[in-house]
PDB file of C-alpha atoms in Angstrom:
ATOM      1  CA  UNK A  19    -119.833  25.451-150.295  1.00 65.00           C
ATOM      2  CA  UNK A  20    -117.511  22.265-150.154  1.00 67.00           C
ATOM      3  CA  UNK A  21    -117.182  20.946-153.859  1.00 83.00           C
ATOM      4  CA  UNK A  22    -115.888  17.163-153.490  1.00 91.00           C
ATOM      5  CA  UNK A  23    -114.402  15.444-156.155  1.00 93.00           C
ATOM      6  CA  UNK A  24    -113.515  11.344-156.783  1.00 95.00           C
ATOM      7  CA  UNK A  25    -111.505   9.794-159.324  1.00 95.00           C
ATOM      8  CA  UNK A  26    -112.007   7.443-160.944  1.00 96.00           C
ATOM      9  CA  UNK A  27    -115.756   6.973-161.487  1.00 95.00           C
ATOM     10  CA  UNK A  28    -115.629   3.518-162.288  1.00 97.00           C
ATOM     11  CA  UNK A  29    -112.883   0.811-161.709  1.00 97.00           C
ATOM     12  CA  UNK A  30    -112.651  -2.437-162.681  1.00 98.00           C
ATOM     13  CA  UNK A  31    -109.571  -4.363-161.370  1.00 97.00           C
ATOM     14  CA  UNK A  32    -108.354  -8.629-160.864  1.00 97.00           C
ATOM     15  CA  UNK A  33    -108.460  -9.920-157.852  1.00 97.00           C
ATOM     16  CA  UNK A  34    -105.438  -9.380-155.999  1.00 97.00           C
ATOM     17  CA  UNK A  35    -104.902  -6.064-156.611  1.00 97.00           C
ATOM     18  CA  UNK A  36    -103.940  -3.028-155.387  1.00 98.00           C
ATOM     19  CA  UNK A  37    -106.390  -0.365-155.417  1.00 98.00           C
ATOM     20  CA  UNK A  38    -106.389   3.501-154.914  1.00 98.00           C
ATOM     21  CA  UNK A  39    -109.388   6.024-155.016  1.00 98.00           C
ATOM     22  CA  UNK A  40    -108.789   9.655-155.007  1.00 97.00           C
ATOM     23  CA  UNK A  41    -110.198  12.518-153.563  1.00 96.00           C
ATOM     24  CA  UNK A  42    -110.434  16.328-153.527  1.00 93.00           C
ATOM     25  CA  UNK A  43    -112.352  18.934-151.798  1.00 88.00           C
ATOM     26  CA  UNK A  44    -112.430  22.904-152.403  1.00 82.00           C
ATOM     27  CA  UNK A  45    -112.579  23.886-148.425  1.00 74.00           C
ATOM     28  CA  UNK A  46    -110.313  23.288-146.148  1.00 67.00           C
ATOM     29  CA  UNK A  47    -112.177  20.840-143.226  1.00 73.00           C
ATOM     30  CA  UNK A  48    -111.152  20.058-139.825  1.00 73.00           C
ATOM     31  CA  UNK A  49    -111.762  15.521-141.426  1.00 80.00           C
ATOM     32  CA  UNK A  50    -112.997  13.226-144.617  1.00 88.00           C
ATOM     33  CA  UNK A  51    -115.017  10.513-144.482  1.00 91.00           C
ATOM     34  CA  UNK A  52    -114.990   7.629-146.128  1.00 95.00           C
ATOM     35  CA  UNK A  53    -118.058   5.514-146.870  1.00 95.00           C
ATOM     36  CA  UNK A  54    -118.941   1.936-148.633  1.00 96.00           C
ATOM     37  CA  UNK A  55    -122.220   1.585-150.260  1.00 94.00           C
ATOM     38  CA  UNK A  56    -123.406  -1.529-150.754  1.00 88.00           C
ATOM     39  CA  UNK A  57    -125.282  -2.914-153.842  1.00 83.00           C
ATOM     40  CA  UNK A  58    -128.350  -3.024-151.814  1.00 80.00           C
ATOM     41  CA  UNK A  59    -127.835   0.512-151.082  1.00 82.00           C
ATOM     42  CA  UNK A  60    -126.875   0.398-147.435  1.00 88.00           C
ATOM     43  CA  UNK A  61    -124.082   3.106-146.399  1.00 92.00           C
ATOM     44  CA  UNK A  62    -121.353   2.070-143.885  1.00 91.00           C
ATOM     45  CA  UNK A  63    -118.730   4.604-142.449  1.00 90.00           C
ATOM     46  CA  UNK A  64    -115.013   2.878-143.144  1.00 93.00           C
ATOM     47  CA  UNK A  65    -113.340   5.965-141.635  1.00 88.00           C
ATOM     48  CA  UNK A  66    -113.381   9.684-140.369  1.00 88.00           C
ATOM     49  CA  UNK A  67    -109.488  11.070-140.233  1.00 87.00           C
ATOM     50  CA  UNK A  68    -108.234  14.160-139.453  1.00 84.00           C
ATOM     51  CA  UNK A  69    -104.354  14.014-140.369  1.00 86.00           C
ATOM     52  CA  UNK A  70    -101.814  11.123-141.350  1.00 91.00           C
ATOM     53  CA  UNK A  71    -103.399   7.524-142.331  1.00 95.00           C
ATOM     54  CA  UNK A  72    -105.273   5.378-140.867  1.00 94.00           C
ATOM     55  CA  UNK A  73    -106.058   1.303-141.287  1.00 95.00           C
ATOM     56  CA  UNK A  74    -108.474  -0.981-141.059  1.00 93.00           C
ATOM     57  CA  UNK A  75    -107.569  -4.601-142.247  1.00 96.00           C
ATOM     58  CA  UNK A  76    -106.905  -4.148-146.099  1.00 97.00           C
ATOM     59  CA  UNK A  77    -108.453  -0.915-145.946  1.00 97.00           C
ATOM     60  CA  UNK A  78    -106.025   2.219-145.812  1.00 97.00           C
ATOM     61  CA  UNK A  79    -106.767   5.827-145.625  1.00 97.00           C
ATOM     62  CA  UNK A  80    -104.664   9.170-146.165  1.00 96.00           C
ATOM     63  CA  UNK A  81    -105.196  12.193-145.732  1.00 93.00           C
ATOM     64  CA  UNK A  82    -103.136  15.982-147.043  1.00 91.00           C
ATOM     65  CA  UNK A  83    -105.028  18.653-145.360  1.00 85.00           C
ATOM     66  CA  UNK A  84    -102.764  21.288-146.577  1.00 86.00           C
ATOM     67  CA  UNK A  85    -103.598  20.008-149.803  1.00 88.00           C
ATOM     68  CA  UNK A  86    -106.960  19.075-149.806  1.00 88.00           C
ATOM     69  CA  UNK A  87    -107.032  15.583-150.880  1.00 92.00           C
ATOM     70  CA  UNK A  88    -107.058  12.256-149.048  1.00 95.00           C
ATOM     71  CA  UNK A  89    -106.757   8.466-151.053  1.00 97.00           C
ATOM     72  CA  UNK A  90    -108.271   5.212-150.399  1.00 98.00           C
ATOM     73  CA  UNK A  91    -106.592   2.070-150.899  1.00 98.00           C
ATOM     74  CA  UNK A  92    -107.378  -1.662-150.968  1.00 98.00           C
ATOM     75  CA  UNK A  93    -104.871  -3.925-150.435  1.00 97.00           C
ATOM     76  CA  UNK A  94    -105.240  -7.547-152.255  1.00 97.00           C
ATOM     77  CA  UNK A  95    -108.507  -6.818-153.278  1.00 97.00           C
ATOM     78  CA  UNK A  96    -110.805  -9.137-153.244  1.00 96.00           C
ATOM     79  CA  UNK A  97    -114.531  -9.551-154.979  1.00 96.00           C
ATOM     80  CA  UNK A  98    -116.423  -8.873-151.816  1.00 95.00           C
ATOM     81  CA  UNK A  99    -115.051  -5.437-152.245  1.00 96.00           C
ATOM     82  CA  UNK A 100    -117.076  -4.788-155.050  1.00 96.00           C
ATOM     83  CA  UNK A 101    -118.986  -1.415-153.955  1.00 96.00           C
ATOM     84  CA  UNK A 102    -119.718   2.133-154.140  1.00 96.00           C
ATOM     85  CA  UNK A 103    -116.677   4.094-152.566  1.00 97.00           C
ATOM     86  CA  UNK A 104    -117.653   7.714-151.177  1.00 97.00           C
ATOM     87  CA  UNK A 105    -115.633  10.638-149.563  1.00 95.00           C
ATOM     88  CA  UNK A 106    -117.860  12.728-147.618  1.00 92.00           C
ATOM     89  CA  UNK A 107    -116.453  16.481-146.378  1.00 88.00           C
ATOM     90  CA  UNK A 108    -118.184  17.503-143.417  1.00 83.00           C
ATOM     91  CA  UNK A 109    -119.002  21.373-142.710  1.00 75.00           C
ATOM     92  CA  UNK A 110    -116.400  23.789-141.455  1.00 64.00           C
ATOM     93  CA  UNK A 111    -118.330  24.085-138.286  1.00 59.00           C
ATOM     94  CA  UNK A 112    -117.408  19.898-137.475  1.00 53.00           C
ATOM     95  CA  UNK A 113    -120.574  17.428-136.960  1.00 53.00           C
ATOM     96  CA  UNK A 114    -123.367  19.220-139.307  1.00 71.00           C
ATOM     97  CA  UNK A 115    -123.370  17.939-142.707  1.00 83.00           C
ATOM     98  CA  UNK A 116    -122.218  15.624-145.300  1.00 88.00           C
ATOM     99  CA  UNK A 117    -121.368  17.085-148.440  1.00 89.00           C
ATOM    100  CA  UNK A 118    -120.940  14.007-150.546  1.00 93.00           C
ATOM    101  CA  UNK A 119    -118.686  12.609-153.333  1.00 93.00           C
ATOM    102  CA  UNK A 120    -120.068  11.235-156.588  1.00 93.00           C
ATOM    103  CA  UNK A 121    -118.902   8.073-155.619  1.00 95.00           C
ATOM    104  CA  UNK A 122    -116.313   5.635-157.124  1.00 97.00           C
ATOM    105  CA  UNK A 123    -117.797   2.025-158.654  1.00 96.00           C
ATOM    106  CA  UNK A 124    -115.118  -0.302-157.919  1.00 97.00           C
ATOM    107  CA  UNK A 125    -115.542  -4.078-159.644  1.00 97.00           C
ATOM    108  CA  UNK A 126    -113.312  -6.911-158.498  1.00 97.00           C
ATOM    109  CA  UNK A 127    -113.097  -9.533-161.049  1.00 97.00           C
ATOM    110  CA  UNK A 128    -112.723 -13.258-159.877  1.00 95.00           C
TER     111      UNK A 128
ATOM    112  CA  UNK B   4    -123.104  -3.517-132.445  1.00 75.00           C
ATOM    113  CA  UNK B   5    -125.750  -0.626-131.774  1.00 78.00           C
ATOM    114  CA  UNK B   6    -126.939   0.814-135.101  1.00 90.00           C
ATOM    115  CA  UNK B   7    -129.496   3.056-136.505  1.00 94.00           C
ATOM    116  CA  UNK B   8    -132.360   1.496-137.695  1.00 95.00           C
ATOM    117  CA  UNK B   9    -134.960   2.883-140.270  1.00 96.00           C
ATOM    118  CA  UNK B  10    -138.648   1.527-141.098  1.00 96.00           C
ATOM    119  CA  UNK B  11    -140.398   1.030-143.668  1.00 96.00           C
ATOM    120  CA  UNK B  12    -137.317  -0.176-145.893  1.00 95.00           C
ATOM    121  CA  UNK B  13    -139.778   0.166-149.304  1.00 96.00           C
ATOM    122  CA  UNK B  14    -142.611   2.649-148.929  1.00 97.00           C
ATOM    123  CA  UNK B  15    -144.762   3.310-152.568  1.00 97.00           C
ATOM    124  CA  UNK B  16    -147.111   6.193-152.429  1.00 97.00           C
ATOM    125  CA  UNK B  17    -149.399   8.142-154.668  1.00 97.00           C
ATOM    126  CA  UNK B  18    -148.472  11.757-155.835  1.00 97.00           C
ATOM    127  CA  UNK B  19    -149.791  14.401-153.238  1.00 97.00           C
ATOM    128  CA  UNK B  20    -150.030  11.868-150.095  1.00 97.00           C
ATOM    129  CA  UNK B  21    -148.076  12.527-147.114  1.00 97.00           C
ATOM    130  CA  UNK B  22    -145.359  10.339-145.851  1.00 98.00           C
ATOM    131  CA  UNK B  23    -143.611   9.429-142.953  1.00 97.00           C
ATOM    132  CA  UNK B  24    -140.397   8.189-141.888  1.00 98.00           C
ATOM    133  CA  UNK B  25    -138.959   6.951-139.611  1.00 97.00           C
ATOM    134  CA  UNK B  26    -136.060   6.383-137.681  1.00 97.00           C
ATOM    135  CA  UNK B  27    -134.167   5.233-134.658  1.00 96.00           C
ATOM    136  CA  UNK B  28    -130.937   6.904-134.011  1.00 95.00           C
ATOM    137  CA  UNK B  29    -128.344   4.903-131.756  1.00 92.00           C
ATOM    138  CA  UNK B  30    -129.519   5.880-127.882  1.00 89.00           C
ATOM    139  CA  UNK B  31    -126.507   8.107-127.204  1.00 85.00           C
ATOM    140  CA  UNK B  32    -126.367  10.250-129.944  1.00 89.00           C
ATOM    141  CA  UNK B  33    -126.705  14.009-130.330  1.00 86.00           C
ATOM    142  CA  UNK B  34    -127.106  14.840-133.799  1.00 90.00           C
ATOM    143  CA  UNK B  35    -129.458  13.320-136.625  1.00 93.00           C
ATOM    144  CA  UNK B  36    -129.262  13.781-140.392  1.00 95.00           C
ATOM    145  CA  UNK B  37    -131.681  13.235-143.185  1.00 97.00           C
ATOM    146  CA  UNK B  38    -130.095  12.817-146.201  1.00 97.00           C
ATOM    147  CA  UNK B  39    -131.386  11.458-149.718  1.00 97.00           C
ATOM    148  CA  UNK B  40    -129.883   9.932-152.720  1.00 96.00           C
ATOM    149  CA  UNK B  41    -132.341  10.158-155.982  1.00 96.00           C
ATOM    150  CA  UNK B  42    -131.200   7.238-158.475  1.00 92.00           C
ATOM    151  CA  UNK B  43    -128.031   7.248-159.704  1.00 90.00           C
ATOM    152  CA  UNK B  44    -127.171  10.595-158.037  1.00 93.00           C
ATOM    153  CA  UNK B  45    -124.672  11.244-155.289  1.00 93.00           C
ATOM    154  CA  UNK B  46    -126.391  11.657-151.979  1.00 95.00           C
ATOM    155  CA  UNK B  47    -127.545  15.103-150.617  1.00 95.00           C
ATOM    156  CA  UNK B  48    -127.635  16.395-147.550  1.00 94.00           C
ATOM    157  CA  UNK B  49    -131.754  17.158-146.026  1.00 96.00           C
ATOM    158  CA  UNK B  50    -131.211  18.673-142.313  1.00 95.00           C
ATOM    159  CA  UNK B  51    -129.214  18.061-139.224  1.00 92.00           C
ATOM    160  CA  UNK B  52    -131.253  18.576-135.938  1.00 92.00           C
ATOM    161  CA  UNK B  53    -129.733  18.691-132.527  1.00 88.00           C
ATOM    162  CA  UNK B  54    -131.242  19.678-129.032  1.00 86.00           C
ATOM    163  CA  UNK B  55    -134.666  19.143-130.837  1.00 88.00           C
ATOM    164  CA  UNK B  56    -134.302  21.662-132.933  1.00 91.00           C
ATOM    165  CA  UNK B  57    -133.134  22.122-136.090  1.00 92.00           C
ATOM    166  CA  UNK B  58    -129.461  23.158-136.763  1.00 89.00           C
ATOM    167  CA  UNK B  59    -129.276  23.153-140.896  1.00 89.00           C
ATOM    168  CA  UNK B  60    -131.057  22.618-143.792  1.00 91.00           C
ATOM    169  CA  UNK B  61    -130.347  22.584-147.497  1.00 92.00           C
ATOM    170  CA  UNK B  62    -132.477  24.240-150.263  1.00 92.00           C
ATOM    171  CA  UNK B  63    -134.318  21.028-150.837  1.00 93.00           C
ATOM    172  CA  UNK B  64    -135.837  20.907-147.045  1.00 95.00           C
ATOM    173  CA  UNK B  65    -138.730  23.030-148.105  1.00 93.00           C
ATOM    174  CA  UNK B  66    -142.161  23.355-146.394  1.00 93.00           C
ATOM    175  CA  UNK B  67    -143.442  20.143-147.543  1.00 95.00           C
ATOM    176  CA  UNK B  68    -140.663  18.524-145.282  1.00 97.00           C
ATOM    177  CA  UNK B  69    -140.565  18.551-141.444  1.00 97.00           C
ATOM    178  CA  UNK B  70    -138.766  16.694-138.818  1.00 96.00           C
ATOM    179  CA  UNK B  71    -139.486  15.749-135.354  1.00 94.00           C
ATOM    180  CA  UNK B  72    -138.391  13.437-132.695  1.00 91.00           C
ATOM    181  CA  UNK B  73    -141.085  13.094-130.432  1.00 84.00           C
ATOM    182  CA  UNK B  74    -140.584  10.683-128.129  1.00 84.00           C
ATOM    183  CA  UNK B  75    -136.617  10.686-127.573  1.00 78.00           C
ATOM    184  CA  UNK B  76    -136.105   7.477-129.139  1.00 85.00           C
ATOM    185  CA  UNK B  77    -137.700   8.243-133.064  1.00 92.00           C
ATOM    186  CA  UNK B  78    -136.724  10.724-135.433  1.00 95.00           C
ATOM    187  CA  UNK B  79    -139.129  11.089-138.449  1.00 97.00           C
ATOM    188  CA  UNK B  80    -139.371  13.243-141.299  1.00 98.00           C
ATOM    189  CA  UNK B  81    -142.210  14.030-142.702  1.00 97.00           C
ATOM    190  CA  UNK B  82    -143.420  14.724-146.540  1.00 97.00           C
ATOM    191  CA  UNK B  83    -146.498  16.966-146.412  1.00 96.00           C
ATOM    192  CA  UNK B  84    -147.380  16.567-150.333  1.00 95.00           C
ATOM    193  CA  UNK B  85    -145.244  14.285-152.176  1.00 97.00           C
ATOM    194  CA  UNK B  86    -144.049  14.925-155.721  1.00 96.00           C
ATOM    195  CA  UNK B  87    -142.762  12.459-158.514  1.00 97.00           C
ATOM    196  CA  UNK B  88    -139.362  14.043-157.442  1.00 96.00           C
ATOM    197  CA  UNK B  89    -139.344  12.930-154.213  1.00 97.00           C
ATOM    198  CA  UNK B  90    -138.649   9.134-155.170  1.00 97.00           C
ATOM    199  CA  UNK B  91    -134.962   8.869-153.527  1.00 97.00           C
ATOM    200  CA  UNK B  92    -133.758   6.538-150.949  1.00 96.00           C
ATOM    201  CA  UNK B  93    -133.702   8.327-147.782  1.00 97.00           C
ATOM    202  CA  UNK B  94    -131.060   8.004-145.104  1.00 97.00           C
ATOM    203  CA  UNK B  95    -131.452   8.830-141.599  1.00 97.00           C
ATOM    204  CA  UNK B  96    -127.286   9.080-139.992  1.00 95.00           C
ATOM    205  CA  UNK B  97    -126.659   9.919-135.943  1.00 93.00           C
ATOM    206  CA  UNK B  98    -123.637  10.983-134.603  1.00 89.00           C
ATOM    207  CA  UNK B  99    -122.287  11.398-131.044  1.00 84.00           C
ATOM    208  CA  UNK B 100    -120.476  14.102-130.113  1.00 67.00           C
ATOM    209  CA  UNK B 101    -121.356  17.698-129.639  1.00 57.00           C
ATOM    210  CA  UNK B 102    -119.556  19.844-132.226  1.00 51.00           C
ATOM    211  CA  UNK B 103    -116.841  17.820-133.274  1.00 54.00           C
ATOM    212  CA  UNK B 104    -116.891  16.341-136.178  1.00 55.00           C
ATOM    213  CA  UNK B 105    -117.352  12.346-135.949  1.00 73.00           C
ATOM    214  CA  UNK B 106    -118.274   9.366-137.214  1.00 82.00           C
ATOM    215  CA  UNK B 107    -122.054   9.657-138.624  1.00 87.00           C
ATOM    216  CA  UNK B 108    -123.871   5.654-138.024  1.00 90.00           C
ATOM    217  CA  UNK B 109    -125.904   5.388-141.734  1.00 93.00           C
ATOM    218  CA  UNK B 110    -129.591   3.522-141.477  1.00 94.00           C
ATOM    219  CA  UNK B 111    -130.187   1.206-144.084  1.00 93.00           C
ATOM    220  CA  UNK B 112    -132.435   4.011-145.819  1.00 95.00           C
ATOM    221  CA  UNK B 113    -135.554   3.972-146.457  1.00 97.00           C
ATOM    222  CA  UNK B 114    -136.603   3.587-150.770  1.00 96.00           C
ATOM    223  CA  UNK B 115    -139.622   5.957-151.556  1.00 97.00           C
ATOM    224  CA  UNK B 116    -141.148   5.497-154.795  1.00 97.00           C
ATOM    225  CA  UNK B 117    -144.135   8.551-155.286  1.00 97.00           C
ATOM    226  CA  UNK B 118    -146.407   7.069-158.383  1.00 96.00           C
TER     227      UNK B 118
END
């Protein structure tokens, strides 16, 4: 069984700046996922990677499979990034399940 | 954008009535997930199905739960007997590829509250 870990569990930051949420997992996996929750509670997948980084506007993502943790970053954050930040490990068998993060509150102050 | 779509968004319920729900995975899609996220708890993992069968399920997919797809288009899972403890939001996910891990499409989840 995957254990996933996030750090922090809350994180308030201004406006502007640059954030980073961290994650572990206990088996080795073949990708992460990372996933936004909204307020609302709506879940939207912001990336799958395998190796490496990968970007999506002020989103980055990295990834050390050797040693089991990957990051998320924000990039001149901004208040409309305000959300529930998830790392998801899937299965070592690829496309079963998600064993989920606790999740990572992340405020952006005006 | 296609996307997985899930109805009723709010469904309230009375202890020991069944429930369904129900969802629409995007058309091309092999695999389907049920997953659920009780308040303030991380979200768990139900059952993947694939080739209309099931392919996993965790220790919470007992015998009250079931899941079917039967008409190609819906996927629905079922609560035979619902219990105070079901009251979760419930996410249906599809994916697309066969055995590769890959991007799972979240519904908007369904919020059951079991008086």
């Amino acid at each position: 069984k995957n254990e996933v870990e996030q750090s922090p569990q809350n994180l308030t930051a201004q406006e502007g700046e640059f954030i980073t949420i961290n994650c572990s997992y206990s088996v080795g996996i073949s990708a992460l996922h990372w996933l936004q929750q909204h307020p609302g509670g709506g879940i939207v997948s912001l990336f799958m990677l395998s190796s490496g980084k990968k970007k999506h506007g002020r989103l980055i993502a990295t990834i050390n499979i050797q040693e089991k943790h990957s990051s998320l970053h924000i990039t001149a954050s901004h208040p409309r990034d305000s959300a529930v930040y998830i790392c998801a490990a899937p299965s070592n068998f690829g496309n079963e399940k998600l064993t989920f993060g606790t999740g990572t509150r992340l405020t952006i102050i005006p | 954008e296609p996307e997985v779509t899930q109805t009723p968004s709010h469904q309230v319920t009375q202890m020991g009535q069944e429930v369904i729900l129900r969802c629409v995975p995007i058309s091309n899609h092999l695999y389907f997930y049920w997953y659920r996220q009780i308040l303030g708890q991380k979200v768990e993992f139900l059952v993947s199905f694939y080739n209309n069968e099931i392919s996993e399920k965790s220790e919470i997919f007992d015998d009250q739960f079931s899941v079917e797809r039967p008409d190609g288009s819906n996927f629905t899972l079922k609560i035979r007997s619902t219990k105070l403890e079901d009251s979760a939001m419930y996410f249906c996910a599809s994916s697309a590829r066969d055995r590769e891990a890959d991007t799972q499409y979240f519904g908007p989840g369904t919020r059951l509250t079991v008086l």
